[in-house]
Amino acid sequence: MFSLIVAIDDNFNIGKNGRLPWDCPEDLEKFKELTTGDVIIMGRKTYESIGRALPNRVNIVISKSLLVQTVDKNAADQIEKNTDKNAAQSVAQNAIQSVAQNATQNTVKIFADPWDVVRYCDKNERGKEWFVIGGAAIYEWFWNRGLIYNAHVTHISGSHENCDVKFKLLMSEANIIYTDVLSKKATYRLYRSYNDAEQNCLNVIKEILATGNKKSDRTGVGTMSIFGRQLRFDLRHNTFPLMTSRKMFLRGIFAELMLFIRGQTNNQILEEQKINIWAGNTSRKFLDSCGLNQLPVGDMGASYGFLFRHFGAKYKTCLDNYKGQGIDQLANVINTLKTNPNDRRMIISLWNPSDLQNCPLPPCLYNYQFYVHNKQLYCMMTQRSSDFVVAGGWNVATGALLTYLIAAVCDLTPGELIWNIGDIHVYNNIISQAELQITRTPMLYPKLFVKKRENIEDYEFNDLELLCYDPYPAINLVMNP
């Protein structure tokens, strides 16, 4: 996890002429105590002000200029002699990449792109705390992207004159989890960032368990239920709302979504990938109980994938070819986003009353609407029924991932996911698991990068890059078919 460590005075001052504006040995001792054995991340100016790599720590410097300066003279000569601009650029890039690779093996590791620092730490420094130690621009980069979990702050009393570097760390007293008075003029406080969006989800579970209505249902298990809530999830800065209060199965979430995106309704495609979430609702017994004796085992019926790509066509089985039939709602939305992003009719409807009899399980999530502002893509999804503990986190990740993929093919960036839910319930046979989950304090959401592709149907799982996912252990849950 990333932490921020800073000393700051009453006027948000943190530096003066490349140095600390105060003499506070207690703060320096606290810094040493906290960072020894872990990772420290800094900009070039901070590194130069220290003057050396700090011992017993992994030292990381973010600086494109410092990286380029380390390119050996031979590479520089080749660049200078090469009159072909494209070839020169290629030589330069290869030299920089070579130096970058070597730099990650040395005492001081140099990166030009802060996201590469995130990738490096996530891959190579698990189990350590990753301290961002300055300067102001580096603090702001990590802070503004929601990467800072802990903020270790030494408050220096008073305001110091002629300071030239400030960092406005705005944290509420409610975020303080520990305080230590270091001296008369220095007080250390540990602040923690909270995942309010996921905590809101856990609060819904708490509400259901505390005040939910007891209801019977089609499964015979029975539920505790409430009706009508809205939850919102910020998708900016590559934030991906993958639940952290229990470990989630991203490969399964992706595979199911791609099944829908490709207009497929055959669960055997998922089961071949060892993804069994639809097994109970597409078994021979379940299909026959719905009067769908004509459908083969594994057939989802006229449901999600069919409605995404062939709304209004006549459904037969999952083995039939529907090319050119019905309305391709997904293609229509993508085309409108590219040609008329201010349109107010960018909707994918997954509810066809005339075809419900051909659905073993009619869509729970039945509507998506899209909106664009400042090149950011917003998605509002509406759900009639949510098995909240079992499937709620899955539904959020699916909606967010759909937004990410559509944004990528339309040259937009993800903005926000809004989730409207009707009947929200917890089944009586998973009450204890729900009670366990609400005892956990959510971690920060991970970050997601999606490769650019021209066609949304072409995405593969390795086109996704998930960073900084630190969930609690999985919870054994039962899906009631």
XYZ file of C-alpha atoms in Angstrom:
481
model
C 0.000 0.000 0.000
C 1.091 3.586 -0.584
C 1.588 5.915 2.354
C 2.450 9.588 2.452
C 4.949 10.908 4.987
C 5.376 14.652 5.434
C 6.210 17.350 7.979
C 4.018 20.408 7.606
C 3.455 23.648 9.522
C 0.285 25.601 10.275
C 0.421 27.307 6.877
C 0.973 24.089 4.837
C 4.673 24.902 4.339
C 6.941 21.906 3.706
C 10.094 23.359 2.111
C 12.428 26.316 1.797
C 15.279 26.529 -0.720
C 15.333 22.765 -1.146
C 15.513 22.093 2.581
C 13.189 21.627 5.546
C 12.276 25.040 6.998
C 12.801 23.843 10.591
C 15.189 21.880 12.748
C 13.239 19.037 14.344
C 15.340 15.963 15.183
C 12.288 14.203 16.639
C 10.585 14.309 13.235
C 13.708 12.967 11.505
C 13.875 10.133 14.019
C 10.202 9.338 13.403
C 10.855 9.315 9.672
C 13.702 6.844 10.141
C 11.641 4.643 12.442
C 8.736 4.452 10.003
C 10.560 4.023 6.681
C 13.451 1.696 7.547
C 13.039 -1.624 5.781
C 10.396 -0.314 3.406
C 10.177 1.662 0.137
C 10.652 5.416 -0.206
C 9.483 7.255 -3.334
C 10.609 10.771 -4.207
C 11.081 13.285 -6.979
C 14.448 14.384 -8.319
C 14.694 17.543 -6.203
C 13.983 15.644 -3.007
C 16.597 13.057 -3.925
C 19.173 15.749 -4.688
C 18.408 17.557 -1.421
C 19.077 14.331 0.502
C 22.238 13.830 -1.535
C 22.393 10.028 -1.286
C 20.366 6.849 -1.165
C 19.020 6.308 2.338
C 20.260 3.008 3.779
C 18.080 -0.014 4.570
C 15.346 1.144 2.247
C 14.375 0.698 -1.384
C 14.995 4.172 -2.863
C 12.842 5.118 -5.866
C 13.240 8.392 -7.764
C 10.639 9.641 -10.246
C 12.400 11.775 -12.832
C 12.422 11.613 -16.603
C 15.379 14.009 -16.824
C 17.452 11.999 -14.347
C 16.702 8.811 -16.262
C 17.695 10.345 -19.580
C 20.922 11.699 -18.049
C 21.978 8.146 -17.286
C 21.886 7.074 -20.919
C 25.471 6.166 -21.773
C 27.526 8.339 -24.106
C 27.547 5.835 -26.963
C 23.762 5.827 -27.155
C 23.780 9.639 -27.015
C 26.276 9.776 -29.890
C 24.093 7.451 -31.982
C 21.095 9.645 -31.350
C 23.024 12.780 -32.308
C 24.381 11.272 -35.527
C 21.087 9.810 -36.693
C 19.315 12.215 -39.010
C 16.207 10.032 -39.322
C 13.907 11.393 -36.610
C 11.944 8.151 -36.218
C 15.116 6.077 -36.016
C 16.645 8.543 -33.554
C 13.564 8.360 -31.387
C 13.716 4.559 -31.450
C 17.383 4.556 -30.418
C 16.642 6.981 -27.606
C 13.715 4.974 -26.358
C 15.682 1.720 -26.405
C 18.516 3.349 -24.507
C 16.164 4.764 -21.897
C 14.403 1.439 -21.470
C 17.744 -0.310 -21.036
C 18.824 2.183 -18.405
C 15.438 1.941 -16.698
C 15.781 -1.826 -16.506
C 19.247 -1.522 -15.017
C 18.080 1.215 -12.671
C 15.487 -1.074 -11.085
C 18.314 -3.439 -10.107
C 20.459 -0.819 -8.387
C 20.323 0.913 -5.001
C 18.380 3.828 -6.455
C 15.629 2.868 -8.873
C 14.702 5.519 -11.424
C 11.380 5.774 -13.227
C 10.083 8.424 -15.611
C 6.389 7.592 -15.190
C 4.802 7.452 -11.716
C 2.455 4.701 -12.929
C 5.530 2.551 -13.544
C 6.414 3.046 -9.885
C 2.954 1.774 -8.986
C 3.488 -1.245 -11.240
C 6.943 -1.923 -9.803
C 5.822 -1.753 -6.177
C 2.724 -3.848 -6.812
C 4.766 -6.558 -8.516
C 8.025 -6.508 -6.549
C 7.533 -4.918 -3.128
C 4.464 -6.628 -1.691
C 4.634 -6.919 2.083
C 6.344 -3.551 2.453
C 4.901 -0.111 3.009
C 5.464 2.227 0.051
C 6.223 5.717 1.426
C 5.862 8.783 -0.785
C 8.296 11.289 0.760
C 8.084 14.324 -1.573
C 8.256 16.819 -3.063
C 4.947 18.570 -3.427
C 4.274 17.517 -7.036
C 4.910 13.862 -6.171
C 2.661 14.099 -3.105
C -0.103 15.619 -5.203
C 0.200 13.039 -7.982
C -0.301 10.096 -5.628
C -2.862 11.866 -3.458
C -5.051 13.093 -6.326
C -5.233 9.600 -7.810
C -6.562 8.040 -4.628
C -3.489 5.904 -4.029
C -2.672 7.036 -0.473
C -4.023 4.761 2.266
C -2.046 6.108 5.244
C -0.791 9.675 5.751
C 1.975 9.987 8.342
C 1.989 13.684 9.210
C 4.192 15.568 11.637
C 2.524 18.891 12.431
C 5.158 21.560 13.185
C 3.624 24.370 15.238
C 3.710 27.908 13.882
C 4.187 29.303 10.394
C 7.658 29.649 8.916
C 8.632 32.631 6.768
C 9.939 32.694 3.209
C 8.976 29.098 2.463
C 8.651 28.308 -1.235
C 6.953 24.889 -1.190
C 3.518 24.099 0.191
C 1.367 20.986 0.279
C -2.255 21.360 1.300
C -3.113 18.063 2.914
C -6.776 18.369 3.828
C -7.754 15.557 6.166
C -10.571 15.462 8.673
C -10.002 14.754 12.362
C -12.296 11.769 11.791
C -9.464 10.234 9.745
C -6.964 10.345 12.626
C -6.308 6.872 14.032
C -3.196 7.600 16.123
C -1.484 10.625 17.703
C 1.962 10.944 19.299
C 3.402 14.156 20.775
C 7.046 14.184 19.682
C 8.060 17.490 21.284
C 6.663 20.869 22.251
C 6.570 21.917 18.621
C 5.963 18.619 16.813
C 2.964 16.285 16.916
C 2.770 13.139 14.816
C -0.623 12.003 13.520
C -1.537 8.990 11.441
C -4.445 9.640 9.093
C -6.235 6.927 7.133
C -8.144 7.215 3.869
C -11.419 5.317 3.826
C -13.229 3.663 0.950
C -16.579 5.409 1.421
C -18.141 3.864 -1.693
C -17.639 0.297 -0.520
C -18.502 1.212 3.054
C -21.841 2.450 1.720
C -22.392 -1.044 0.296
C -21.629 -2.625 3.668
C -23.990 -0.155 5.308
C -26.769 -1.457 3.051
C -26.067 -4.974 4.334
C -26.160 -3.676 7.911
C -29.508 -2.016 7.215
C -30.949 -5.202 5.750
C -29.824 -7.294 8.722
C -31.112 -4.730 11.215
C -34.423 -3.608 9.715
C -35.064 -5.724 6.584
C -38.476 -7.181 5.864
C -38.836 -10.951 6.114
C -40.013 -12.230 2.739
C -40.601 -15.552 1.034
C -39.238 -16.051 -2.485
C -39.207 -18.407 -5.462
C -36.218 -20.424 -4.090
C -38.005 -21.310 -0.847
C -35.013 -20.131 1.210
C -36.459 -16.790 2.322
C -34.807 -13.381 2.547
C -34.384 -10.200 4.549
C -35.210 -7.399 2.121
C -35.390 -3.623 1.646
C -36.494 -1.661 -1.413
C -35.008 1.191 -3.407
C -31.450 2.488 -2.970
C -28.845 4.289 -5.097
C -25.074 3.792 -4.802
C -22.371 5.716 -6.689
C -18.814 4.783 -7.632
C -16.122 7.198 -8.843
C -14.246 5.688 -11.806
C -11.851 8.564 -12.421
C -8.075 8.178 -12.237
C -8.330 4.488 -13.199
C -10.253 3.650 -10.036
C -11.996 0.287 -10.387
C -14.671 -0.605 -7.787
C -13.704 -4.236 -7.239
C -14.947 -5.168 -3.778
C -12.181 -5.452 -1.174
C -14.144 -6.698 1.862
C -13.940 -10.124 0.220
C -11.787 -11.322 -2.653
C -13.492 -11.109 -6.048
C -13.047 -13.245 -9.183
C -12.142 -10.709 -11.889
C -11.472 -13.343 -14.554
C -15.000 -14.680 -14.084
C -16.508 -11.192 -14.146
C -14.689 -10.430 -17.394
C -15.616 -13.747 -19.034
C -19.317 -13.380 -18.240
C -19.385 -9.784 -19.506
C -17.628 -10.761 -22.739
C -20.182 -13.540 -23.233
C -22.884 -10.857 -23.127
C -20.926 -8.430 -25.297
C -20.495 -11.130 -27.953
C -24.219 -11.846 -27.928
C -23.773 -15.376 -26.591
C -26.170 -17.261 -24.309
C -24.385 -20.602 -23.924
C -23.164 -21.258 -20.374
C -20.962 -24.090 -21.650
C -18.574 -21.371 -22.880
C -18.142 -20.232 -19.273
C -17.963 -23.714 -17.806
C -15.139 -24.600 -20.212
C -13.228 -21.774 -18.487
C -14.112 -23.237 -15.052
C -16.626 -20.459 -14.400
C -19.750 -22.015 -12.921
C -21.885 -19.056 -11.858
C -24.702 -19.946 -14.284
C -24.633 -23.709 -13.739
C -27.571 -23.799 -11.317
C -29.839 -21.669 -13.517
C -29.093 -23.558 -16.756
C -29.191 -27.156 -15.509
C -31.613 -29.663 -17.035
C -33.613 -29.698 -13.805
C -33.895 -25.914 -13.614
C -34.752 -25.459 -17.302
C -37.463 -28.106 -17.073
C -38.872 -26.491 -13.921
C -39.287 -23.280 -15.965
C -41.085 -25.131 -18.762
C -38.117 -24.693 -21.103
C -37.737 -28.340 -22.056
C -36.769 -27.344 -25.606
C -33.586 -25.563 -24.473
C -30.353 -27.567 -24.174
C -28.418 -27.742 -20.916
C -26.438 -24.539 -20.466
C -28.888 -22.328 -22.361
C -29.441 -18.932 -20.692
C -32.391 -18.197 -22.940
C -33.446 -14.836 -24.337
C -31.439 -13.036 -21.686
C -28.423 -10.723 -21.366
C -26.269 -11.556 -24.394
C -29.249 -11.989 -26.719
C -30.790 -8.687 -25.592
C -27.483 -6.780 -25.869
C -27.045 -7.693 -29.528
C -30.361 -9.049 -30.910
C -33.206 -7.356 -29.044
C -36.558 -8.210 -30.639
C -35.367 -11.204 -32.658
C -37.121 -14.562 -32.220
C -35.153 -16.701 -29.753
C -34.685 -20.402 -30.449
C -31.675 -21.820 -28.588
C -28.138 -20.836 -27.647
C -26.886 -22.943 -30.578
C -28.654 -20.894 -33.271
C -27.075 -18.080 -35.303
C -28.799 -14.698 -34.926
C -26.465 -12.627 -37.095
C -28.274 -9.616 -38.546
C -31.406 -10.274 -36.509
C -32.984 -7.889 -34.011
C -31.578 -4.610 -32.712
C -27.881 -4.419 -31.803
C -28.236 -2.125 -28.799
C -24.566 -2.237 -27.841
C -23.353 -1.285 -31.329
C -25.932 1.513 -31.461
C -24.735 2.982 -28.151
C -21.080 2.824 -29.180
C -21.827 4.470 -32.522
C -23.827 7.243 -30.831
C -21.074 7.853 -28.283
C -18.651 8.356 -31.170
C -20.914 10.522 -33.337
C -23.316 12.311 -30.969
C -22.140 11.991 -27.348
C -24.709 14.550 -26.103
C -27.578 12.284 -27.139
C -30.050 11.464 -24.344
C -31.161 8.126 -25.772
C -28.017 6.069 -25.200
C -29.770 3.188 -23.488
C -29.368 -0.582 -23.433
C -32.605 -2.239 -22.273
C -32.426 -5.822 -21.060
C -36.125 -6.186 -20.266
C -38.393 -7.562 -22.995
C -41.787 -8.495 -21.470
C -42.807 -10.385 -24.619
C -39.848 -12.770 -24.238
C -39.678 -13.370 -20.480
C -41.135 -16.856 -20.922
C -37.946 -17.770 -22.811
C -35.661 -16.743 -19.920
C -34.768 -19.328 -17.248
C -33.745 -16.336 -15.130
C -34.996 -12.966 -16.417
C -32.305 -10.264 -16.225
C -31.809 -8.870 -12.728
C -29.888 -5.891 -14.097
C -32.172 -4.632 -16.825
C -31.083 -1.160 -17.973
C -27.938 0.830 -18.774
C -27.929 4.523 -19.669
C -24.841 6.468 -20.706
C -23.834 10.129 -20.442
C -20.722 12.047 -21.508
C -19.188 15.168 -19.974
C -15.647 16.478 -20.474
C -14.754 13.309 -22.393
C -15.691 11.223 -19.365
C -18.195 8.377 -19.672
C -20.865 7.971 -17.005
C -23.057 4.887 -16.698
C -26.295 4.501 -14.741
C -27.501 0.933 -14.330
C -30.834 -0.158 -12.884
C -31.492 -3.487 -11.247
C -34.842 -5.021 -10.282
C -33.407 -7.523 -7.786
C -30.057 -7.891 -6.021
C -28.823 -10.899 -4.063
C -26.676 -8.247 -2.444
C -24.063 -10.211 -0.493
C -23.529 -12.877 -3.146
C -23.833 -10.847 -6.349
C -23.778 -7.152 -5.452
C -20.004 -6.759 -5.725
C -20.049 -8.749 -8.972
C -22.747 -6.480 -10.434
C -20.789 -3.324 -9.568
C -17.606 -4.683 -11.136
C -19.530 -5.773 -14.253
C -21.083 -2.319 -14.706
C -17.749 -0.611 -14.125
C -15.922 -2.940 -16.517
C -18.540 -2.398 -19.224
C -18.035 1.351 -18.771
C -14.254 0.940 -19.027
C -14.446 -1.141 -22.216
C -16.930 1.150 -23.945
C -14.891 4.194 -22.912
C -11.744 2.625 -24.359
C -13.238 1.913 -27.786
C -14.814 5.407 -27.882
C -11.644 7.309 -26.831
C -13.260 8.426 -23.565
C -12.220 7.956 -19.949
C -14.423 6.407 -17.244
C -16.246 8.943 -15.074
C -18.793 7.450 -12.676
C -21.031 4.419 -12.182
C -24.474 4.998 -10.647
C -26.376 1.923 -9.429
C -30.141 2.002 -8.832
C -31.497 -1.079 -7.058
C -35.065 -2.215 -6.400
C -35.457 -5.313 -4.195
C -32.216 -5.647 -2.201
C -32.029 -8.831 -0.165
C -29.891 -11.206 1.851
C -30.864 -14.875 1.796
C -31.482 -16.512 5.150
C -28.843 -19.191 4.529
C -25.961 -16.671 4.284
C -26.709 -14.424 7.275
C -23.520 -15.468 9.080
C -21.393 -14.673 6.000
C -23.053 -11.249 5.742
C -22.312 -10.614 9.417
C -18.650 -11.495 8.809
C -18.332 -9.192 5.808
C -19.672 -6.121 7.594
C -16.965 -6.462 10.279
C -14.308 -5.689 7.673
C -13.126 -2.154 6.922
C -12.784 -1.818 3.127
C -9.403 -1.130 1.594
C -8.912 1.399 -1.200
C -10.192 0.273 -4.578
C -7.585 -1.016 -7.054
C -6.577 0.647 -10.310
C -7.417 -0.696 -13.760
C -5.825 -0.087 -17.146
C -7.528 -1.315 -20.315
C -5.747 -1.757 -23.616
C -7.207 0.175 -26.538
C -9.003 -2.001 -29.104
C -11.096 -0.989 -32.105
C -13.841 -3.565 -31.562
C -15.296 -4.261 -28.130
C -15.885 -7.938 -29.015
C -12.114 -8.471 -29.411
C -11.126 -7.913 -25.781
C -9.204 -10.657 -23.979
C -8.516 -10.930 -20.260
C -4.832 -10.082 -20.709
C -5.918 -6.693 -22.083
C -6.705 -5.744 -18.486
C -4.076 -4.637 -15.980
C -5.236 -4.570 -12.363
C -2.974 -2.846 -9.834
C -2.979 -2.530 -6.047
C -5.788 -4.967 -5.278
C -5.559 -5.826 -1.564
C -8.772 -7.622 -0.598
C -9.684 -9.556 2.505
C -9.930 -13.343 2.062
C -12.813 -14.801 0.075
C -16.042 -15.695 1.883
C -17.698 -19.009 1.084
C -21.127 -18.093 -0.293
C -24.067 -20.051 -1.663
C -25.948 -19.009 -4.801
C -29.590 -20.028 -4.571
C -30.863 -21.012 -8.057
